[in-house]
Amino acid sequence: MKRFLPILIFPLLLITAFFAYRYFTPKPKEPFEDMLQHNSYEILCTIEIPISSDETTNLDSKIKHVMLQSQLFSPIPEYVVGASLNNIYKYAVSMKFDKKCSTVLNYFLLNDLFPDHVKASFFKHNPSFEEQSNAIESSPERCELTVALPYEDVQGRLSEFLKLRLKSFEGTTAVNRLNTSTEQSQLSFNSTCDQVLADYIMQDLMPADYFQMTQ
């Protein structure tokens, strides 16, 4: 009888392994079906970045590139998915932030225009920074964005930077000196405020696609 035990046990092990694989192994997901999601906070800003598709580019690679690069943003989006949540575009990457869109753009401008030591001093002397940015849409295609930046005679540099980067930028309409370290700038765009942020990210990650889609 003992001779037959190994023969009987072996099929049982095979059956056990089959059921474990069949019912307990996680199934692979389709590319970009998975969502990058962080802690649950109140969502204050939702944007969609269109992804262009043609015969010479790999659509999945573009979507993956944008999704992965978004994890290097400061601030990081709370939610990222490789799809158009509102069916605005055929292909898109959607992002949700727990900060206002104007505040997210304000952070991006700080990161792109100022070195770390200037930003550190700015945040130290300006604890209410996030409350100083806002957005007003007087019409569907008119956005007035207010951002707060370190006072370093930045107006010329800021305007030139945005002119080169965003086709919707029209100019600086007002400047307000808040204190010795902070200057508030009101920026005018012929676009919705959410679209300004989406265009800013798209131009950074896919400049050729951005200029092709906005020409």
PDB file of C-alpha atoms in Angstrom:
ATOM      1  CA  MET A   1       0.000   0.000   0.000  1.00  0.00           C
ATOM      2  CA  LYS A   2       2.825   2.368   0.868  1.00  0.00           C
ATOM      3  CA  ARG A   3       4.160   1.891  -2.654  1.00  0.00           C
ATOM      4  CA  PHE A   4       1.025   3.427  -4.106  1.00  0.00           C
ATOM      5  CA  LEU A   5       0.871   6.461  -1.793  1.00  0.00           C
ATOM      6  CA  PRO A   6       3.217   8.629  -3.921  1.00  0.00           C
ATOM      7  CA  ILE A   7       1.171   7.707  -6.999  1.00  0.00           C
ATOM      8  CA  LEU A   8      -2.062   8.797  -5.278  1.00  0.00           C
ATOM      9  CA  ILE A   9      -0.620  11.956  -3.739  1.00  0.00           C
ATOM     10  CA  PHE A  10       0.913  13.281  -6.975  1.00  0.00           C
ATOM     11  CA  PRO A  11      -2.440  13.730  -8.816  1.00  0.00           C
ATOM     12  CA  LEU A  12      -3.895  15.416  -5.715  1.00  0.00           C
ATOM     13  CA  LEU A  13      -1.023  17.905  -5.711  1.00  0.00           C
ATOM     14  CA  LEU A  14      -1.598  18.638  -9.393  1.00  0.00           C
ATOM     15  CA  ILE A  15      -5.330  19.213  -8.822  1.00  0.00           C
ATOM     16  CA  THR A  16      -4.611  21.505  -5.833  1.00  0.00           C
ATOM     17  CA  ALA A  17      -2.097  23.527  -7.849  1.00  0.00           C
ATOM     18  CA  PHE A  18      -4.567  23.876 -10.726  1.00  0.00           C
ATOM     19  CA  PHE A  19      -7.359  25.229  -8.525  1.00  0.00           C
ATOM     20  CA  ALA A  20      -4.975  27.586  -6.721  1.00  0.00           C
ATOM     21  CA  TYR A  21      -3.799  29.016 -10.047  1.00  0.00           C
ATOM     22  CA  ARG A  22      -7.326  29.116 -11.511  1.00  0.00           C
ATOM     23  CA  TYR A  23      -9.090  30.876  -8.677  1.00  0.00           C
ATOM     24  CA  PHE A  24      -6.482  32.672  -6.587  1.00  0.00           C
ATOM     25  CA  THR A  25      -3.895  33.981  -9.059  1.00  0.00           C
ATOM     26  CA  PRO A  26      -4.576  37.661  -9.976  1.00  0.00           C
ATOM     27  CA  LYS A  27      -5.591  38.007 -13.601  1.00  0.00           C
ATOM     28  CA  PRO A  28      -3.467  40.305 -15.776  1.00  0.00           C
ATOM     29  CA  LYS A  29      -5.163  43.573 -16.661  1.00  0.00           C
ATOM     30  CA  GLU A  30      -5.426  45.167 -20.040  1.00  0.00           C
ATOM     31  CA  PRO A  31      -2.851  47.930 -20.662  1.00  0.00           C
ATOM     32  CA  PHE A  32      -3.758  51.174 -18.862  1.00  0.00           C
ATOM     33  CA  GLU A  33      -6.957  49.698 -17.431  1.00  0.00           C
ATOM     34  CA  ASP A  34      -5.335  50.064 -14.057  1.00  0.00           C
ATOM     35  CA  MET A  35      -5.526  53.461 -12.346  1.00  0.00           C
ATOM     36  CA  LEU A  36      -2.862  55.208 -10.332  1.00  0.00           C
ATOM     37  CA  GLN A  37      -4.686  56.292  -7.219  1.00  0.00           C
ATOM     38  CA  HIS A  38      -3.461  57.766  -3.955  1.00  0.00           C
ATOM     39  CA  ASN A  39      -5.229  58.565  -0.718  1.00  0.00           C
ATOM     40  CA  SER A  40      -8.846  59.671  -0.904  1.00  0.00           C
ATOM     41  CA  TYR A  41      -9.035  63.441  -0.706  1.00  0.00           C
ATOM     42  CA  GLU A  42     -11.555  65.929  -1.978  1.00  0.00           C
ATOM     43  CA  ILE A  43     -11.020  66.359  -5.709  1.00  0.00           C
ATOM     44  CA  LEU A  44     -10.856  70.031  -6.689  1.00  0.00           C
ATOM     45  CA  CYS A  45      -9.434  69.816 -10.217  1.00  0.00           C
ATOM     46  CA  THR A  46     -10.049  67.365 -13.074  1.00  0.00           C
ATOM     47  CA  ILE A  47      -8.323  67.634 -16.447  1.00  0.00           C
ATOM     48  CA  GLU A  48      -8.035  65.515 -19.597  1.00  0.00           C
ATOM     49  CA  ILE A  49      -4.933  65.457 -21.774  1.00  0.00           C
ATOM     50  CA  PRO A  50      -5.652  64.317 -25.354  1.00  0.00           C
ATOM     51  CA  ILE A  51      -3.404  61.673 -26.884  1.00  0.00           C
ATOM     52  CA  SER A  52      -2.946  61.879 -30.645  1.00  0.00           C
ATOM     53  CA  SER A  53      -2.850  58.686 -32.668  1.00  0.00           C
ATOM     54  CA  ASP A  54      -1.279  58.097 -36.074  1.00  0.00           C
ATOM     55  CA  GLU A  55       0.411  55.314 -38.007  1.00  0.00           C
ATOM     56  CA  THR A  56       3.926  56.260 -36.883  1.00  0.00           C
ATOM     57  CA  THR A  57       3.376  56.349 -33.116  1.00  0.00           C
ATOM     58  CA  ASN A  58       2.606  53.762 -30.475  1.00  0.00           C
ATOM     59  CA  LEU A  59      -0.557  54.886 -28.717  1.00  0.00           C
ATOM     60  CA  ASP A  60      -0.040  52.706 -25.633  1.00  0.00           C
ATOM     61  CA  SER A  61       3.517  53.992 -25.197  1.00  0.00           C
ATOM     62  CA  LYS A  62       2.300  57.600 -25.245  1.00  0.00           C
ATOM     63  CA  ILE A  63      -0.388  56.933 -22.644  1.00  0.00           C
ATOM     64  CA  LYS A  64       2.033  55.032 -20.432  1.00  0.00           C
ATOM     65  CA  HIS A  65       4.601  57.838 -20.758  1.00  0.00           C
ATOM     66  CA  VAL A  66       2.133  60.500 -19.578  1.00  0.00           C
ATOM     67  CA  MET A  67       0.825  58.328 -16.724  1.00  0.00           C
ATOM     68  CA  LEU A  68       4.298  57.516 -15.422  1.00  0.00           C
ATOM     69  CA  GLN A  69       5.574  61.085 -15.764  1.00  0.00           C
ATOM     70  CA  SER A  70       2.582  62.339 -13.778  1.00  0.00           C
ATOM     71  CA  GLN A  71       4.005  60.586 -10.715  1.00  0.00           C
ATOM     72  CA  LEU A  72       6.955  62.994 -10.846  1.00  0.00           C
ATOM     73  CA  PHE A  73       4.722  66.063 -10.685  1.00  0.00           C
ATOM     74  CA  SER A  74       4.648  68.340  -7.683  1.00  0.00           C
ATOM     75  CA  PRO A  75       1.864  68.200  -6.633  1.00  0.00           C
ATOM     76  CA  ILE A  76       1.177  64.586  -7.630  1.00  0.00           C
ATOM     77  CA  PRO A  77      -2.331  63.910  -8.980  1.00  0.00           C
ATOM     78  CA  GLU A  78      -4.534  61.842  -6.684  1.00  0.00           C
ATOM     79  CA  TYR A  79      -5.955  59.829  -9.571  1.00  0.00           C
ATOM     80  CA  VAL A  80      -4.682  59.044 -13.063  1.00  0.00           C
ATOM     81  CA  VAL A  81      -6.297  56.856 -15.702  1.00  0.00           C
ATOM     82  CA  GLY A  82      -5.497  56.214 -19.353  1.00  0.00           C
ATOM     83  CA  ALA A  83      -8.933  57.127 -20.663  1.00  0.00           C
ATOM     84  CA  SER A  84     -11.232  60.078 -21.257  1.00  0.00           C
ATOM     85  CA  LEU A  85     -13.559  60.076 -18.238  1.00  0.00           C
ATOM     86  CA  ASN A  86     -16.035  62.471 -19.852  1.00  0.00           C
ATOM     87  CA  ASN A  87     -15.676  61.062 -23.381  1.00  0.00           C
ATOM     88  CA  ILE A  88     -14.299  64.377 -24.601  1.00  0.00           C
ATOM     89  CA  TYR A  89     -11.490  62.706 -26.561  1.00  0.00           C
ATOM     90  CA  LYS A  90     -11.117  59.331 -28.224  1.00  0.00           C
ATOM     91  CA  TYR A  91      -7.791  58.787 -26.442  1.00  0.00           C
ATOM     92  CA  ALA A  92      -6.709  60.689 -23.346  1.00  0.00           C
ATOM     93  CA  VAL A  93      -5.111  60.592 -19.920  1.00  0.00           C
ATOM     94  CA  SER A  94      -7.340  61.960 -17.165  1.00  0.00           C
ATOM     95  CA  MET A  95      -5.964  63.395 -13.921  1.00  0.00           C
ATOM     96  CA  LYS A  96      -7.589  64.540 -10.695  1.00  0.00           C
ATOM     97  CA  PHE A  97      -5.921  66.756  -8.095  1.00  0.00           C
ATOM     98  CA  ASP A  98      -6.861  67.596  -4.521  1.00  0.00           C
ATOM     99  CA  LYS A  99      -5.926  71.237  -5.173  1.00  0.00           C
ATOM    100  CA  LYS A 100      -7.543  73.870  -7.375  1.00  0.00           C
ATOM    101  CA  CYS A 101      -6.350  73.855 -11.000  1.00  0.00           C
ATOM    102  CA  SER A 102      -5.008  77.383 -10.527  1.00  0.00           C
ATOM    103  CA  THR A 103      -2.988  76.241  -7.498  1.00  0.00           C
ATOM    104  CA  VAL A 104      -1.577  73.247  -9.390  1.00  0.00           C
ATOM    105  CA  LEU A 105      -0.476  75.545 -12.225  1.00  0.00           C
ATOM    106  CA  ASN A 106       1.006  77.945  -9.665  1.00  0.00           C
ATOM    107  CA  TYR A 107       3.127  75.095  -8.272  1.00  0.00           C
ATOM    108  CA  PHE A 108       4.269  74.141 -11.780  1.00  0.00           C
ATOM    109  CA  LEU A 109       5.313  77.733 -12.532  1.00  0.00           C
ATOM    110  CA  LEU A 110       7.260  77.894  -9.275  1.00  0.00           C
ATOM    111  CA  ASN A 111       9.037  74.630 -10.090  1.00  0.00           C
ATOM    112  CA  ASP A 112       9.858  75.657 -13.662  1.00  0.00           C
ATOM    113  CA  LEU A 113      10.952  79.249 -13.025  1.00  0.00           C
ATOM    114  CA  PHE A 114      12.742  79.220  -9.663  1.00  0.00           C
ATOM    115  CA  PRO A 115      15.594  77.256  -8.049  1.00  0.00           C
ATOM    116  CA  ASP A 116      15.008  75.264  -4.869  1.00  0.00           C
ATOM    117  CA  HIS A 117      16.518  77.807  -2.469  1.00  0.00           C
ATOM    118  CA  VAL A 118      14.235  80.579  -3.769  1.00  0.00           C
ATOM    119  CA  LYS A 119      11.171  78.330  -3.459  1.00  0.00           C
ATOM    120  CA  ALA A 120      12.143  77.275   0.071  1.00  0.00           C
ATOM    121  CA  SER A 121      12.399  80.906   1.193  1.00  0.00           C
ATOM    122  CA  PHE A 122       9.137  81.752  -0.583  1.00  0.00           C
ATOM    123  CA  PHE A 123       7.163  78.994   1.165  1.00  0.00           C
ATOM    124  CA  LYS A 124       8.726  79.854   4.531  1.00  0.00           C
ATOM    125  CA  HIS A 125       7.621  83.496   4.366  1.00  0.00           C
ATOM    126  CA  ASN A 126       4.330  82.810   2.613  1.00  0.00           C
ATOM    127  CA  PRO A 127       2.380  80.078   4.480  1.00  0.00           C
ATOM    128  CA  SER A 128      -0.927  81.096   2.872  1.00  0.00           C
ATOM    129  CA  PHE A 129       0.448  80.583  -0.643  1.00  0.00           C
ATOM    130  CA  GLU A 130      -2.246  78.126  -1.787  1.00  0.00           C
ATOM    131  CA  GLU A 131      -4.999  80.623  -0.956  1.00  0.00           C
ATOM    132  CA  GLN A 132      -3.448  83.274  -3.210  1.00  0.00           C
ATOM    133  CA  SER A 133      -4.168  81.562  -6.531  1.00  0.00           C
ATOM    134  CA  ASN A 134      -7.586  81.556  -8.139  1.00  0.00           C
ATOM    135  CA  ALA A 135      -9.349  81.318 -11.479  1.00  0.00           C
ATOM    136  CA  ILE A 136     -12.221  83.292 -12.998  1.00  0.00           C
ATOM    137  CA  GLU A 137     -13.976  82.321 -16.236  1.00  0.00           C
ATOM    138  CA  SER A 138     -15.979  85.223 -17.642  1.00  0.00           C
ATOM    139  CA  SER A 139     -16.984  83.081 -20.637  1.00  0.00           C
ATOM    140  CA  PRO A 140     -16.350  79.524 -21.916  1.00  0.00           C
ATOM    141  CA  GLU A 141     -13.253  80.740 -23.760  1.00  0.00           C
ATOM    142  CA  ARG A 142     -11.903  83.347 -21.341  1.00  0.00           C
ATOM    143  CA  CYS A 143      -9.842  82.572 -18.239  1.00  0.00           C
ATOM    144  CA  GLU A 144      -8.237  84.975 -15.789  1.00  0.00           C
ATOM    145  CA  LEU A 145      -5.734  83.104 -13.623  1.00  0.00           C
ATOM    146  CA  THR A 146      -4.128  84.666 -10.568  1.00  0.00           C
ATOM    147  CA  VAL A 147      -0.841  83.158  -9.368  1.00  0.00           C
ATOM    148  CA  ALA A 148       1.564  84.086  -6.574  1.00  0.00           C
ATOM    149  CA  LEU A 149       5.306  84.041  -7.224  1.00  0.00           C
ATOM    150  CA  PRO A 150       8.476  85.224  -5.462  1.00  0.00           C
ATOM    151  CA  TYR A 151       9.123  88.926  -5.943  1.00  0.00           C
ATOM    152  CA  GLU A 152      12.203  88.871  -8.165  1.00  0.00           C
ATOM    153  CA  ASP A 153      11.265  91.110 -11.078  1.00  0.00           C
ATOM    154  CA  VAL A 154       9.812  88.013 -12.704  1.00  0.00           C
ATOM    155  CA  GLN A 155       7.123  89.629 -14.887  1.00  0.00           C
ATOM    156  CA  GLY A 156       9.139  89.812 -18.094  1.00  0.00           C
ATOM    157  CA  ARG A 157      10.438  86.283 -17.641  1.00  0.00           C
ATOM    158  CA  LEU A 158       6.981  84.911 -16.772  1.00  0.00           C
ATOM    159  CA  SER A 159       5.284  86.471 -19.806  1.00  0.00           C
ATOM    160  CA  GLU A 160       8.003  85.302 -22.189  1.00  0.00           C
ATOM    161  CA  PHE A 161       7.912  81.800 -20.701  1.00  0.00           C
ATOM    162  CA  LEU A 162       4.129  81.480 -21.121  1.00  0.00           C
ATOM    163  CA  LYS A 163       4.149  82.985 -24.635  1.00  0.00           C
ATOM    164  CA  LEU A 164       6.578  80.311 -25.767  1.00  0.00           C
ATOM    165  CA  ARG A 165       4.706  77.557 -23.969  1.00  0.00           C
ATOM    166  CA  LEU A 166       0.961  78.171 -24.371  1.00  0.00           C
ATOM    167  CA  LYS A 167      -0.800  79.417 -27.485  1.00  0.00           C
ATOM    168  CA  SER A 168      -3.792  80.483 -25.385  1.00  0.00           C
ATOM    169  CA  PHE A 169      -1.765  82.955 -23.299  1.00  0.00           C
ATOM    170  CA  GLU A 170      -2.696  86.582 -24.009  1.00  0.00           C
ATOM    171  CA  GLY A 171      -0.717  88.505 -21.419  1.00  0.00           C
ATOM    172  CA  THR A 172      -0.443  89.787 -17.865  1.00  0.00           C
ATOM    173  CA  THR A 173      -3.362  92.062 -17.029  1.00  0.00           C
ATOM    174  CA  ALA A 174      -2.487  93.061 -13.450  1.00  0.00           C
ATOM    175  CA  VAL A 175       0.321  92.821 -10.897  1.00  0.00           C
ATOM    176  CA  ASN A 176      -0.124  93.179  -7.158  1.00  0.00           C
ATOM    177  CA  ARG A 177       2.709  93.307  -4.631  1.00  0.00           C
ATOM    178  CA  LEU A 178       1.415  91.340  -1.617  1.00  0.00           C
ATOM    179  CA  ASN A 179       4.447  91.670   0.656  1.00  0.00           C
ATOM    180  CA  THR A 180       8.228  91.870   0.517  1.00  0.00           C
ATOM    181  CA  SER A 181       8.508  88.310  -0.797  1.00  0.00           C
ATOM    182  CA  THR A 182       5.392  87.788  -2.922  1.00  0.00           C
ATOM    183  CA  GLU A 183       3.949  89.219  -6.110  1.00  0.00           C
ATOM    184  CA  GLN A 184       0.525  88.284  -7.445  1.00  0.00           C
ATOM    185  CA  SER A 185       0.060  88.211 -11.219  1.00  0.00           C
ATOM    186  CA  GLN A 186      -3.216  88.066 -13.113  1.00  0.00           C
ATOM    187  CA  LEU A 187      -2.821  86.155 -16.377  1.00  0.00           C
ATOM    188  CA  SER A 188      -5.262  86.162 -19.284  1.00  0.00           C
ATOM    189  CA  PHE A 189      -5.945  83.137 -21.536  1.00  0.00           C
ATOM    190  CA  ASN A 190      -8.388  82.561 -24.397  1.00  0.00           C
ATOM    191  CA  SER A 191      -9.284  79.130 -23.029  1.00  0.00           C
ATOM    192  CA  THR A 192     -11.052  77.526 -20.098  1.00  0.00           C
ATOM    193  CA  CYS A 193      -9.000  77.500 -16.896  1.00  0.00           C
ATOM    194  CA  ASP A 194      -8.958  73.693 -16.704  1.00  0.00           C
ATOM    195  CA  GLN A 195      -7.712  73.538 -20.292  1.00  0.00           C
ATOM    196  CA  VAL A 196      -4.843  75.908 -19.490  1.00  0.00           C
ATOM    197  CA  LEU A 197      -3.467  73.367 -17.001  1.00  0.00           C
ATOM    198  CA  ALA A 198      -4.053  70.435 -19.379  1.00  0.00           C
ATOM    199  CA  ASP A 199      -2.249  72.307 -22.185  1.00  0.00           C
ATOM    200  CA  TYR A 200       0.631  73.195 -19.868  1.00  0.00           C
ATOM    201  CA  ILE A 201       1.172  69.523 -19.002  1.00  0.00           C
ATOM    202  CA  MET A 202       0.739  68.361 -22.595  1.00  0.00           C
ATOM    203  CA  GLN A 203       3.233  70.921 -23.900  1.00  0.00           C
ATOM    204  CA  ASP A 204       5.736  69.779 -21.291  1.00  0.00           C
ATOM    205  CA  LEU A 205       5.403  66.035 -21.948  1.00  0.00           C
ATOM    206  CA  MET A 206       4.480  66.000 -25.665  1.00  0.00           C
ATOM    207  CA  PRO A 207       5.441  69.381 -27.186  1.00  0.00           C
ATOM    208  CA  ALA A 208       5.225  68.251 -30.820  1.00  0.00           C
ATOM    209  CA  ASP A 209       1.717  66.845 -30.314  1.00  0.00           C
ATOM    210  CA  TYR A 210       0.612  69.977 -28.459  1.00  0.00           C
ATOM    211  CA  PHE A 211       1.674  72.381 -31.203  1.00  0.00           C
ATOM    212  CA  GLN A 212       0.254  70.112 -33.902  1.00  0.00           C
ATOM    213  CA  MET A 213      -3.138  69.899 -32.158  1.00  0.00           C
ATOM    214  CA  THR A 214      -3.334  73.644 -31.458  1.00  0.00           C
ATOM    215  CA  GLN A 215      -2.132  75.009 -34.798  1.00  0.00           C
TER     216      GLN A 215
END
